[in-house]
PDB file of C-alpha atoms and ligand atoms in Angstrom:
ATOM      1  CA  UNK A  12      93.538 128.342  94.074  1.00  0.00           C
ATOM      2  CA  UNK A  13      95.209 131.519  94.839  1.00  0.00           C
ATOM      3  CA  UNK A  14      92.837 134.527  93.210  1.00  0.00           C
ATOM      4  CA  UNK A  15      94.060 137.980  94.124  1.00  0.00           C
ATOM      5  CA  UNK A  16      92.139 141.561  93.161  1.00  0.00           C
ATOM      6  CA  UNK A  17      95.170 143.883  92.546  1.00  0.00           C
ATOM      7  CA  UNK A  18      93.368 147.109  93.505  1.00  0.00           C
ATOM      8  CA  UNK A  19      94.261 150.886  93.474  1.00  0.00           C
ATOM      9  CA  UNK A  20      93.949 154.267  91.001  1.00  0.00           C
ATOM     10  CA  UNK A  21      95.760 154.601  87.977  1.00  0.00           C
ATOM     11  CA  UNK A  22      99.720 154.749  88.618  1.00  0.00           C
ATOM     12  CA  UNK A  23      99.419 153.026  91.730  1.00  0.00           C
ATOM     13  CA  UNK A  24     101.805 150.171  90.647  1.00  0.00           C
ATOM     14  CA  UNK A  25      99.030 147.634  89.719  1.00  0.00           C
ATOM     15  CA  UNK A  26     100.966 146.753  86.860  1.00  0.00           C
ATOM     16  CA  UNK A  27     104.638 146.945  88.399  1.00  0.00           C
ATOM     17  CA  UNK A  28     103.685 144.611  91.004  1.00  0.00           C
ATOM     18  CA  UNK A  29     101.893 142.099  89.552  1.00  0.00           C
ATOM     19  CA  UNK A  30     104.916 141.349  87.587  1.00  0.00           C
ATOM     20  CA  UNK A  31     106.042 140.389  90.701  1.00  0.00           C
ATOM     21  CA  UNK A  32     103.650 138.515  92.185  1.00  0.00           C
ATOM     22  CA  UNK A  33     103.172 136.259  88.842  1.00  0.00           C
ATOM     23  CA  UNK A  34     107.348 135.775  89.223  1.00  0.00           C
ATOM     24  CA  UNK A  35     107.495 134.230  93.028  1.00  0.00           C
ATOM     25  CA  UNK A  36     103.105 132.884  93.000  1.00  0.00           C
ATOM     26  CA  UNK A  37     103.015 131.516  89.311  1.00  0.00           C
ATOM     27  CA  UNK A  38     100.111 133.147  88.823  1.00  0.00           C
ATOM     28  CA  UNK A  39      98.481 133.686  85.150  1.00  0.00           C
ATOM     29  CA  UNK A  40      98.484 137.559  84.648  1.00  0.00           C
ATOM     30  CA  UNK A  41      94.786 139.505  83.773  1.00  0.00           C
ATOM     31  CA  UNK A  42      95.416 142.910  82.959  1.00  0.00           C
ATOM     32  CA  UNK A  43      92.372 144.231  81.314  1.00  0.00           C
ATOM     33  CA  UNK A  44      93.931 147.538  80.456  1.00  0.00           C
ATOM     34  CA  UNK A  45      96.753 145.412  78.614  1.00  0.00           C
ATOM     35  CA  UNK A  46      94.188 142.965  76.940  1.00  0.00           C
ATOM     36  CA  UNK A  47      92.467 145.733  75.496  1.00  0.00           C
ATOM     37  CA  UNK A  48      95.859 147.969  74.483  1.00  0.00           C
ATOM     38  CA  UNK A  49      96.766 144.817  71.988  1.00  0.00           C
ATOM     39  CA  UNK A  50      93.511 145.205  70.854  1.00  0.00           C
ATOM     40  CA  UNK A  51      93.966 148.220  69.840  1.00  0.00           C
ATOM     41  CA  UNK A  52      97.276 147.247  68.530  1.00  0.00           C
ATOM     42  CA  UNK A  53      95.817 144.579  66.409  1.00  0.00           C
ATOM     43  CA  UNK A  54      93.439 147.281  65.127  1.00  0.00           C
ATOM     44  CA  UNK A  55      89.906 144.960  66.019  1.00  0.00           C
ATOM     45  CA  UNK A  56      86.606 146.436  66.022  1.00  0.00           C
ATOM     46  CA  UNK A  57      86.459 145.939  70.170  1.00  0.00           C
ATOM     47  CA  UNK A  58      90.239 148.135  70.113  1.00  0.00           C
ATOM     48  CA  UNK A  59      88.705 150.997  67.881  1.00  0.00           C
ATOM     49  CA  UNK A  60      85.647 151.330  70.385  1.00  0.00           C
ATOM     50  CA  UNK A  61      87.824 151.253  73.597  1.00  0.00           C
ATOM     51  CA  UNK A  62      90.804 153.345  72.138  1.00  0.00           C
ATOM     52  CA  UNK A  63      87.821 156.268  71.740  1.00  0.00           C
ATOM     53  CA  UNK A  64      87.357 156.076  75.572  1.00  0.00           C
ATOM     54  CA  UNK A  65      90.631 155.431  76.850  1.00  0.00           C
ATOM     55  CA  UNK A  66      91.946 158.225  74.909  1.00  0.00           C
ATOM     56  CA  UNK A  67      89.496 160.498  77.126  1.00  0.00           C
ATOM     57  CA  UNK A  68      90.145 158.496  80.599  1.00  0.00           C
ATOM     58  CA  UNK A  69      86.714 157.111  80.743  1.00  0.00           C
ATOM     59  CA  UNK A  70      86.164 153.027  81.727  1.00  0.00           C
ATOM     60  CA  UNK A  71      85.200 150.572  78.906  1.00  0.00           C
ATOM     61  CA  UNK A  72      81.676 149.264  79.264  1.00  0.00           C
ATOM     62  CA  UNK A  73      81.052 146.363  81.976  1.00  0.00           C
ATOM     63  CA  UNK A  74      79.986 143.928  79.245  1.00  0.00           C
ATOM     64  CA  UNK A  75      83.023 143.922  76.938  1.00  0.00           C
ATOM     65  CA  UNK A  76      85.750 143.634  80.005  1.00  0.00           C
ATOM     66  CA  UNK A  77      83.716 140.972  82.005  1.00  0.00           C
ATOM     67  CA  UNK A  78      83.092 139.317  78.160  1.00  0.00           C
ATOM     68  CA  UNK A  79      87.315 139.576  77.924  1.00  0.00           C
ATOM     69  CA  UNK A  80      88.253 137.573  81.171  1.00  0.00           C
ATOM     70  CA  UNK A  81      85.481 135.305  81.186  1.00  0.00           C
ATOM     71  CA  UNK A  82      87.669 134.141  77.651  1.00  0.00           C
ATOM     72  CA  UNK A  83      90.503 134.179  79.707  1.00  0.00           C
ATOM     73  CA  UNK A  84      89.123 132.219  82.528  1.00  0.00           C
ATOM     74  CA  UNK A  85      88.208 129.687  79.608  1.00  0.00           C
ATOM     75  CA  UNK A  86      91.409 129.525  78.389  1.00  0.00           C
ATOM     76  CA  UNK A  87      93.653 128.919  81.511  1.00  0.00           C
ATOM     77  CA  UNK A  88      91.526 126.351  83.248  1.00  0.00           C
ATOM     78  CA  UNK A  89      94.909 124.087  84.600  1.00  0.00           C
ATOM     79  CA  UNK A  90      96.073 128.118  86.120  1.00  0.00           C
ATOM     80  CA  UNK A  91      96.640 127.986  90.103  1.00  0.00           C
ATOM     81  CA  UNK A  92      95.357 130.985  90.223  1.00  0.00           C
ATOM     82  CA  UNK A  93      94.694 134.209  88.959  1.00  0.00           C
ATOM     83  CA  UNK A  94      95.510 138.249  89.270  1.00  0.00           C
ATOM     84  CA  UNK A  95      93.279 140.308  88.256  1.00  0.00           C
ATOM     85  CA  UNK A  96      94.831 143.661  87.618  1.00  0.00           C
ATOM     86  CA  UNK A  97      93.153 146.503  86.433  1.00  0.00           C
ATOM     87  CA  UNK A  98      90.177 144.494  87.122  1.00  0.00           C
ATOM     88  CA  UNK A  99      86.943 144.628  88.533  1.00  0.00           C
ATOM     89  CA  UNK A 100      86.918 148.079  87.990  1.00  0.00           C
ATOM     90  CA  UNK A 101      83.074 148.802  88.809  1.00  0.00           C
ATOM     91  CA  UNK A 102      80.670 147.022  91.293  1.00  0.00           C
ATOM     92  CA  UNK A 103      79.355 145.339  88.447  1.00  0.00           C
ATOM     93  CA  UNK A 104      82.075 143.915  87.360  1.00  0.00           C
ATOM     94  CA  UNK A 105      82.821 142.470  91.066  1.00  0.00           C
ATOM     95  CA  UNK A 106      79.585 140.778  90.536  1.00  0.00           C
ATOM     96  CA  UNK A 107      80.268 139.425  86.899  1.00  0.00           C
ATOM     97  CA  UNK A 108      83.550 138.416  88.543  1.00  0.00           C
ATOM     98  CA  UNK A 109      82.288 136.124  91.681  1.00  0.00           C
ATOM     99  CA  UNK A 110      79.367 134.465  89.497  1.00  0.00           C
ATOM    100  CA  UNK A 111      82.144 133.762  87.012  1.00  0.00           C
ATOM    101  CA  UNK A 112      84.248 132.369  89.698  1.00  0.00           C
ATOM    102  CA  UNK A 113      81.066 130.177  91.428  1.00  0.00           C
ATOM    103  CA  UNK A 114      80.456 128.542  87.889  1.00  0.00           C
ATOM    104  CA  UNK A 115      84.286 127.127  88.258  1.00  0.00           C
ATOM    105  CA  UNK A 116      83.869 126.405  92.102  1.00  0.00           C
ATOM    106  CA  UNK A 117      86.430 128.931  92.647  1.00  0.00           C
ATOM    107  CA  UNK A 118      86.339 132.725  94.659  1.00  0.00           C
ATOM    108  CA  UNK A 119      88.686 135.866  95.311  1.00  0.00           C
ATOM    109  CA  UNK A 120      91.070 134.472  98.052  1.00  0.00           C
ATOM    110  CA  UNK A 121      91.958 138.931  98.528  1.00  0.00           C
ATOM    111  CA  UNK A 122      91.795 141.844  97.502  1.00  0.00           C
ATOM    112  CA  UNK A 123      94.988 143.849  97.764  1.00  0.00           C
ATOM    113  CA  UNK A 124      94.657 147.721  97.392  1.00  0.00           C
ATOM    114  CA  UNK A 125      97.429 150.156  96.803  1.00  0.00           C
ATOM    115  CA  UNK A 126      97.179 153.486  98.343  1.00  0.00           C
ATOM    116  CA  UNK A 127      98.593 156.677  96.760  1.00  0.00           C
ATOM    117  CA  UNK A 128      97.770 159.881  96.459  1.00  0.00           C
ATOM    118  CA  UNK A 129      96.627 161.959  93.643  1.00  0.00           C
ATOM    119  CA  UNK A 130      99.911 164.475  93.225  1.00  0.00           C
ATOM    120  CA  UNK A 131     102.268 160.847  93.607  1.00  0.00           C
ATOM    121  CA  UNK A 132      99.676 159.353  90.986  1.00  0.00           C
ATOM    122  CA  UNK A 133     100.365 162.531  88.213  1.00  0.00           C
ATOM    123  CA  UNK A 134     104.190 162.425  88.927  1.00  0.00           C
ATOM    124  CA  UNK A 135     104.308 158.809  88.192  1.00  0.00           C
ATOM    125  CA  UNK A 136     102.252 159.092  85.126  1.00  0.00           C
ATOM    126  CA  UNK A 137     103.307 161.819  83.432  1.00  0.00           C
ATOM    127  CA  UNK A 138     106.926 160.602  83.886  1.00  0.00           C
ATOM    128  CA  UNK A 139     105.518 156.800  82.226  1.00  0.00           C
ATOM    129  CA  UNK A 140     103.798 158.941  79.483  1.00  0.00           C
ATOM    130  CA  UNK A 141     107.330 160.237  78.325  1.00  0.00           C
ATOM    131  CA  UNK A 142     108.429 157.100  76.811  1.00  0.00           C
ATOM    132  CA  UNK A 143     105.310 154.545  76.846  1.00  0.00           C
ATOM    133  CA  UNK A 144     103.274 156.189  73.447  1.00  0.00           C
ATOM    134  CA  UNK A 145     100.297 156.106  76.071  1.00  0.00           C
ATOM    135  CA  UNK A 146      98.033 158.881  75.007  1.00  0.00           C
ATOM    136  CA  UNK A 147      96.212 158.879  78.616  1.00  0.00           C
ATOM    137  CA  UNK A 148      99.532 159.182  80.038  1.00  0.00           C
ATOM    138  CA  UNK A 149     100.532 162.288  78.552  1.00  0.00           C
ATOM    139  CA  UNK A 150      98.100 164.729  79.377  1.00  0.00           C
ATOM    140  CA  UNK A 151      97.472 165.946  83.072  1.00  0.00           C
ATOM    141  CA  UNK A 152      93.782 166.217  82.094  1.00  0.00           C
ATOM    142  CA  UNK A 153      93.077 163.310  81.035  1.00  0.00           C
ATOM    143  CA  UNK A 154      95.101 161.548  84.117  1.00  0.00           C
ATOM    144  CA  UNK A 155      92.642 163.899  86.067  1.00  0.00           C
ATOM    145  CA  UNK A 156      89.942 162.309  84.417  1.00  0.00           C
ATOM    146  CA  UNK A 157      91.010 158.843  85.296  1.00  0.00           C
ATOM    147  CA  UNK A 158      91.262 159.686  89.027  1.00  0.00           C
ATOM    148  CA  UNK A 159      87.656 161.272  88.910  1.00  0.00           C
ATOM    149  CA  UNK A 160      86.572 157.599  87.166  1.00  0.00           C
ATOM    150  CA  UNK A 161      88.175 155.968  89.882  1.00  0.00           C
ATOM    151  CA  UNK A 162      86.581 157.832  92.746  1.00  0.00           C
ATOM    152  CA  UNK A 163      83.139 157.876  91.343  1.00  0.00           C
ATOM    153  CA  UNK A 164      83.018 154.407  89.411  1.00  0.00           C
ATOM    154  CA  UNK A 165      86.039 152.056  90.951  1.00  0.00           C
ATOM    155  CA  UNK A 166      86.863 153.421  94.316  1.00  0.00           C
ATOM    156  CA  UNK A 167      83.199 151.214  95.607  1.00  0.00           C
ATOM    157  CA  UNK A 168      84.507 148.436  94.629  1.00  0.00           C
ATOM    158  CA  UNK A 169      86.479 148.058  97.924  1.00  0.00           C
ATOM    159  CA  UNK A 170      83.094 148.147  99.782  1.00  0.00           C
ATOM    160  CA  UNK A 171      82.446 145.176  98.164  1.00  0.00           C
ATOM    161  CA  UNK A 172      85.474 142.979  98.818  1.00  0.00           C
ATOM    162  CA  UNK A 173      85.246 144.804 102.614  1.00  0.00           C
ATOM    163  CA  UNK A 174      81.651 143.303 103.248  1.00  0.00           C
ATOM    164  CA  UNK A 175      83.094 139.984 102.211  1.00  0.00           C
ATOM    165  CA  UNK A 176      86.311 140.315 104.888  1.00  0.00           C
ATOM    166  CA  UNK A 177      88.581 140.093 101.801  1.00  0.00           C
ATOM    167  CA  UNK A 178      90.029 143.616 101.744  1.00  0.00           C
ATOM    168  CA  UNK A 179      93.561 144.405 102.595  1.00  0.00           C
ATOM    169  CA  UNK A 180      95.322 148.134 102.319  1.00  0.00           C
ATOM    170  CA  UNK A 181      98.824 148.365 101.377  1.00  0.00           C
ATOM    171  CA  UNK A 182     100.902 151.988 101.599  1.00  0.00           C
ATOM    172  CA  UNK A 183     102.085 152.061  98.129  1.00  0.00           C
ATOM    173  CA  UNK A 184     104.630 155.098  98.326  1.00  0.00           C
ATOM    174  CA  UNK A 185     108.128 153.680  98.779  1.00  0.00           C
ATOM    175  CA  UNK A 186     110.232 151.530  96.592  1.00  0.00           C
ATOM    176  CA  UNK A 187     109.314 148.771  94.321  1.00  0.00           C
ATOM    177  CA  UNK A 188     111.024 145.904  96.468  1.00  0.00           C
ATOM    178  CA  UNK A 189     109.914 147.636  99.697  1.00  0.00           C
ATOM    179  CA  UNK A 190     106.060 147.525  98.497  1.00  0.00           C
ATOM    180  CA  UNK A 191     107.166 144.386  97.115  1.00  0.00           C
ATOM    181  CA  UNK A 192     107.696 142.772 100.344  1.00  0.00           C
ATOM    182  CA  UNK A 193     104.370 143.654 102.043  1.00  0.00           C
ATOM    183  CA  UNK A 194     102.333 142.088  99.433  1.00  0.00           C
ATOM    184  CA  UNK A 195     103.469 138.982  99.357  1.00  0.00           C
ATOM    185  CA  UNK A 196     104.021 139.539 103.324  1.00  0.00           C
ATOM    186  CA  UNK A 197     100.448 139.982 103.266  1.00  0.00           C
ATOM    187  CA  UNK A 198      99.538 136.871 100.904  1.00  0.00           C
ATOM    188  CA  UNK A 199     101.768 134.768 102.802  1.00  0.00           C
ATOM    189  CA  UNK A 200      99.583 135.121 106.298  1.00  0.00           C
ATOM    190  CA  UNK A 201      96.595 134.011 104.063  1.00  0.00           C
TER     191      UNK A 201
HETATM  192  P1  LIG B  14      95.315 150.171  83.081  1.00  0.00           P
HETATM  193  O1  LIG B  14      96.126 149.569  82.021  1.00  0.00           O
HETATM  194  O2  LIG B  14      94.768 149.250  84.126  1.00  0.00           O
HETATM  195  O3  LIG B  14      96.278 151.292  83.641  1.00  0.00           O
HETATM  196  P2  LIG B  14      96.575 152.067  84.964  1.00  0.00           P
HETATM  197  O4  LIG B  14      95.386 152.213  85.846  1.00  0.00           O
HETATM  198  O5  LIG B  14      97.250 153.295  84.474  1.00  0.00           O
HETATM  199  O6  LIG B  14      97.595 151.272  85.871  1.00  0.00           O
HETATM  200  P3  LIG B  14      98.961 150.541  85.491  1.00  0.00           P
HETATM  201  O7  LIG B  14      98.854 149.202  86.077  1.00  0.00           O
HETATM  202  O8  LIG B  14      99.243 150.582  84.062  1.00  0.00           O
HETATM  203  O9  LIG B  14     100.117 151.437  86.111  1.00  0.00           O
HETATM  204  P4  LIG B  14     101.063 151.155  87.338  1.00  0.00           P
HETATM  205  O10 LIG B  14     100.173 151.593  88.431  1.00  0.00           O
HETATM  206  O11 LIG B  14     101.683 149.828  87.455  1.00  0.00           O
HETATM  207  O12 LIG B  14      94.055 150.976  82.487  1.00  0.00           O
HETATM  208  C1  LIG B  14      94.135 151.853  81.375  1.00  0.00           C
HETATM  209  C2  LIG B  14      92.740 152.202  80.835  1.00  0.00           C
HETATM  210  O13 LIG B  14      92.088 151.004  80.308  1.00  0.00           O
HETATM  211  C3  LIG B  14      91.710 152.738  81.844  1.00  0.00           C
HETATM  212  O14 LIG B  14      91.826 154.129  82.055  1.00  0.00           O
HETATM  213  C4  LIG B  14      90.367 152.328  81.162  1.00  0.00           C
HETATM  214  O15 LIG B  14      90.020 153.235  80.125  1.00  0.00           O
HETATM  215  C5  LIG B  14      90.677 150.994  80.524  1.00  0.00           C
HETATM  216  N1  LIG B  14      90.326 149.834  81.387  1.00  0.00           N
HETATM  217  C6  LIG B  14      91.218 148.925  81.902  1.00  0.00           C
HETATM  218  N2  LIG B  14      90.577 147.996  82.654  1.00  0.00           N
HETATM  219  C7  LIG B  14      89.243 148.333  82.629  1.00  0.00           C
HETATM  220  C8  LIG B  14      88.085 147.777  83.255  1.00  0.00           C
HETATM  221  N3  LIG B  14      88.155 146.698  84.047  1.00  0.00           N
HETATM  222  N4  LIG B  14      86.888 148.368  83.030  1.00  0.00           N
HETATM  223  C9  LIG B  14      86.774 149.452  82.233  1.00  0.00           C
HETATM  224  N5  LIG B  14      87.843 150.033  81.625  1.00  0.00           N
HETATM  225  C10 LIG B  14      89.069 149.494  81.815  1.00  0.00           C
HETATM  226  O16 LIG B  14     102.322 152.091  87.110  1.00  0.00           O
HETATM  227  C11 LIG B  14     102.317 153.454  86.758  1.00  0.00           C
HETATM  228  C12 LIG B  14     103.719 154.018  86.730  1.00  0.00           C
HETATM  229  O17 LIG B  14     104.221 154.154  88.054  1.00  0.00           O
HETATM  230  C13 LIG B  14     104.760 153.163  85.991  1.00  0.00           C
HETATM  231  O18 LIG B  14     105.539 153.984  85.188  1.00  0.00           O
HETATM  232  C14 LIG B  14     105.623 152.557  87.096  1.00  0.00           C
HETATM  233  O19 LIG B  14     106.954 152.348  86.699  1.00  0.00           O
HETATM  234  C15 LIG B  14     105.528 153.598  88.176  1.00  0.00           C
HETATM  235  N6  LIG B  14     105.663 153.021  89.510  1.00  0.00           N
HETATM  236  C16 LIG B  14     105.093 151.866  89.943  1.00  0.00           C
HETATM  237  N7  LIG B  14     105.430 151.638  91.241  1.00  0.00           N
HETATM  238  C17 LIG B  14     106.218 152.694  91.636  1.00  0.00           C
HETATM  239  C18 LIG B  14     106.879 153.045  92.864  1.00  0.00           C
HETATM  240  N8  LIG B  14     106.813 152.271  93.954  1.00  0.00           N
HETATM  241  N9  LIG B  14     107.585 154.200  92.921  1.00  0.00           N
HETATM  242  C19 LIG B  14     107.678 154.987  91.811  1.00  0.00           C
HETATM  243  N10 LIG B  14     107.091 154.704  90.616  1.00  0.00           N
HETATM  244  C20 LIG B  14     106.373 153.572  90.526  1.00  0.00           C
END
């Protein structure tokens, strides 16, 4: 199996490149900020109590995301892998994440982390929050606030994947196809 950790703040083309990766690795897609924007959409009790935090930039608790893809784990069983994107997100969840993993005799094959910085990150954003209806792309303080979760909650989580020799650092500034072609450069020397 082919498990990748798609890694990086927000705007760091987590999303935009996964798309990718799925297209030429067949991989099934985990985005745990898109699980929990449909349910949101679908107006569920679990949608109304994340919508109140994403709204502000803060992280979902550890419980409901892990509780999200360990569903989705259940539900893709035949999948030759997995990318997590958007996800884990805290050190707990890296945890949740490998003892999920263990209970299917399965493990992160890499972790793949974008790296942009912070003025790139707001430029990128604010020009998504335009025309995406994303409340916590439109306002520069809230994107503010989702780098400062980052660096205090998520940012550790490459610690974790470092201590297992799984960690690899991608320059994200450049063009999609360009970035494009050192990820899968990278997955290819696996
Ligand atoms: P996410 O949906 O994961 O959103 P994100 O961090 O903004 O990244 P995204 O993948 O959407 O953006 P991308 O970088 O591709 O999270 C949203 C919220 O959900 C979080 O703040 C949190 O509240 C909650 N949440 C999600 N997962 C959670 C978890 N595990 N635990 C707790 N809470 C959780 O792209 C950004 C923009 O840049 C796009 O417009 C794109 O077109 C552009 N772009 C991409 N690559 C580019 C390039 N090379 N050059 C120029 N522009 C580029």
């Amino acid at each position: 199996m082919l498990n990748i950790v798609l890694f990086g703040p927000p705007g760091a083309g987590k999303g935009t490149q996964s798309e990718n990766i799925i297209a030429k690795y067949q991989l099934v897609h985990l985005s745990t900020g898109d699980i929990l924007r449909s349910e949101i959409a679908n107006g569920t009790e679990l949608g109304r109590e994340a919508k109140k935090l994403m709204d502000q930039g803060l992280l979902v608790p550890d419980e409901v995301v892990i509780g999200m893809i360990s569903n989705k784990l259940d539900a893709n069983k035949d999948a030759k892998g997995f990318i997590f994107d958007g996800f884990p997100r805290t050190v707990a969840q890296a945890e949740a994440l490998d003892t999920l993993l263990a209970s299917k005799d399965a493990s992160i094959s890499m972790m793949i982390a974008l790296e942009v910085d912070n003025e790139e990150l707001m430029k990128r954003l604010l020009l998504r929050g335009k025309d995406s209806g994303r409340p916590d792309d439109a306002n520069p303080d809230i994107i503010r606030k989702r780098i400062e979760e980052y660096n205090n909650k998520t940012a550790p989580v490459a610690n974790f994947y470092k201590a297992q020799e799984k960690f690899k650092s991608i320059h994200g500034i450049g063009s999609i196809e360009e970035i494009f072609g050192k990820i899968s450069g990278t997955i290819d020397a696996r």
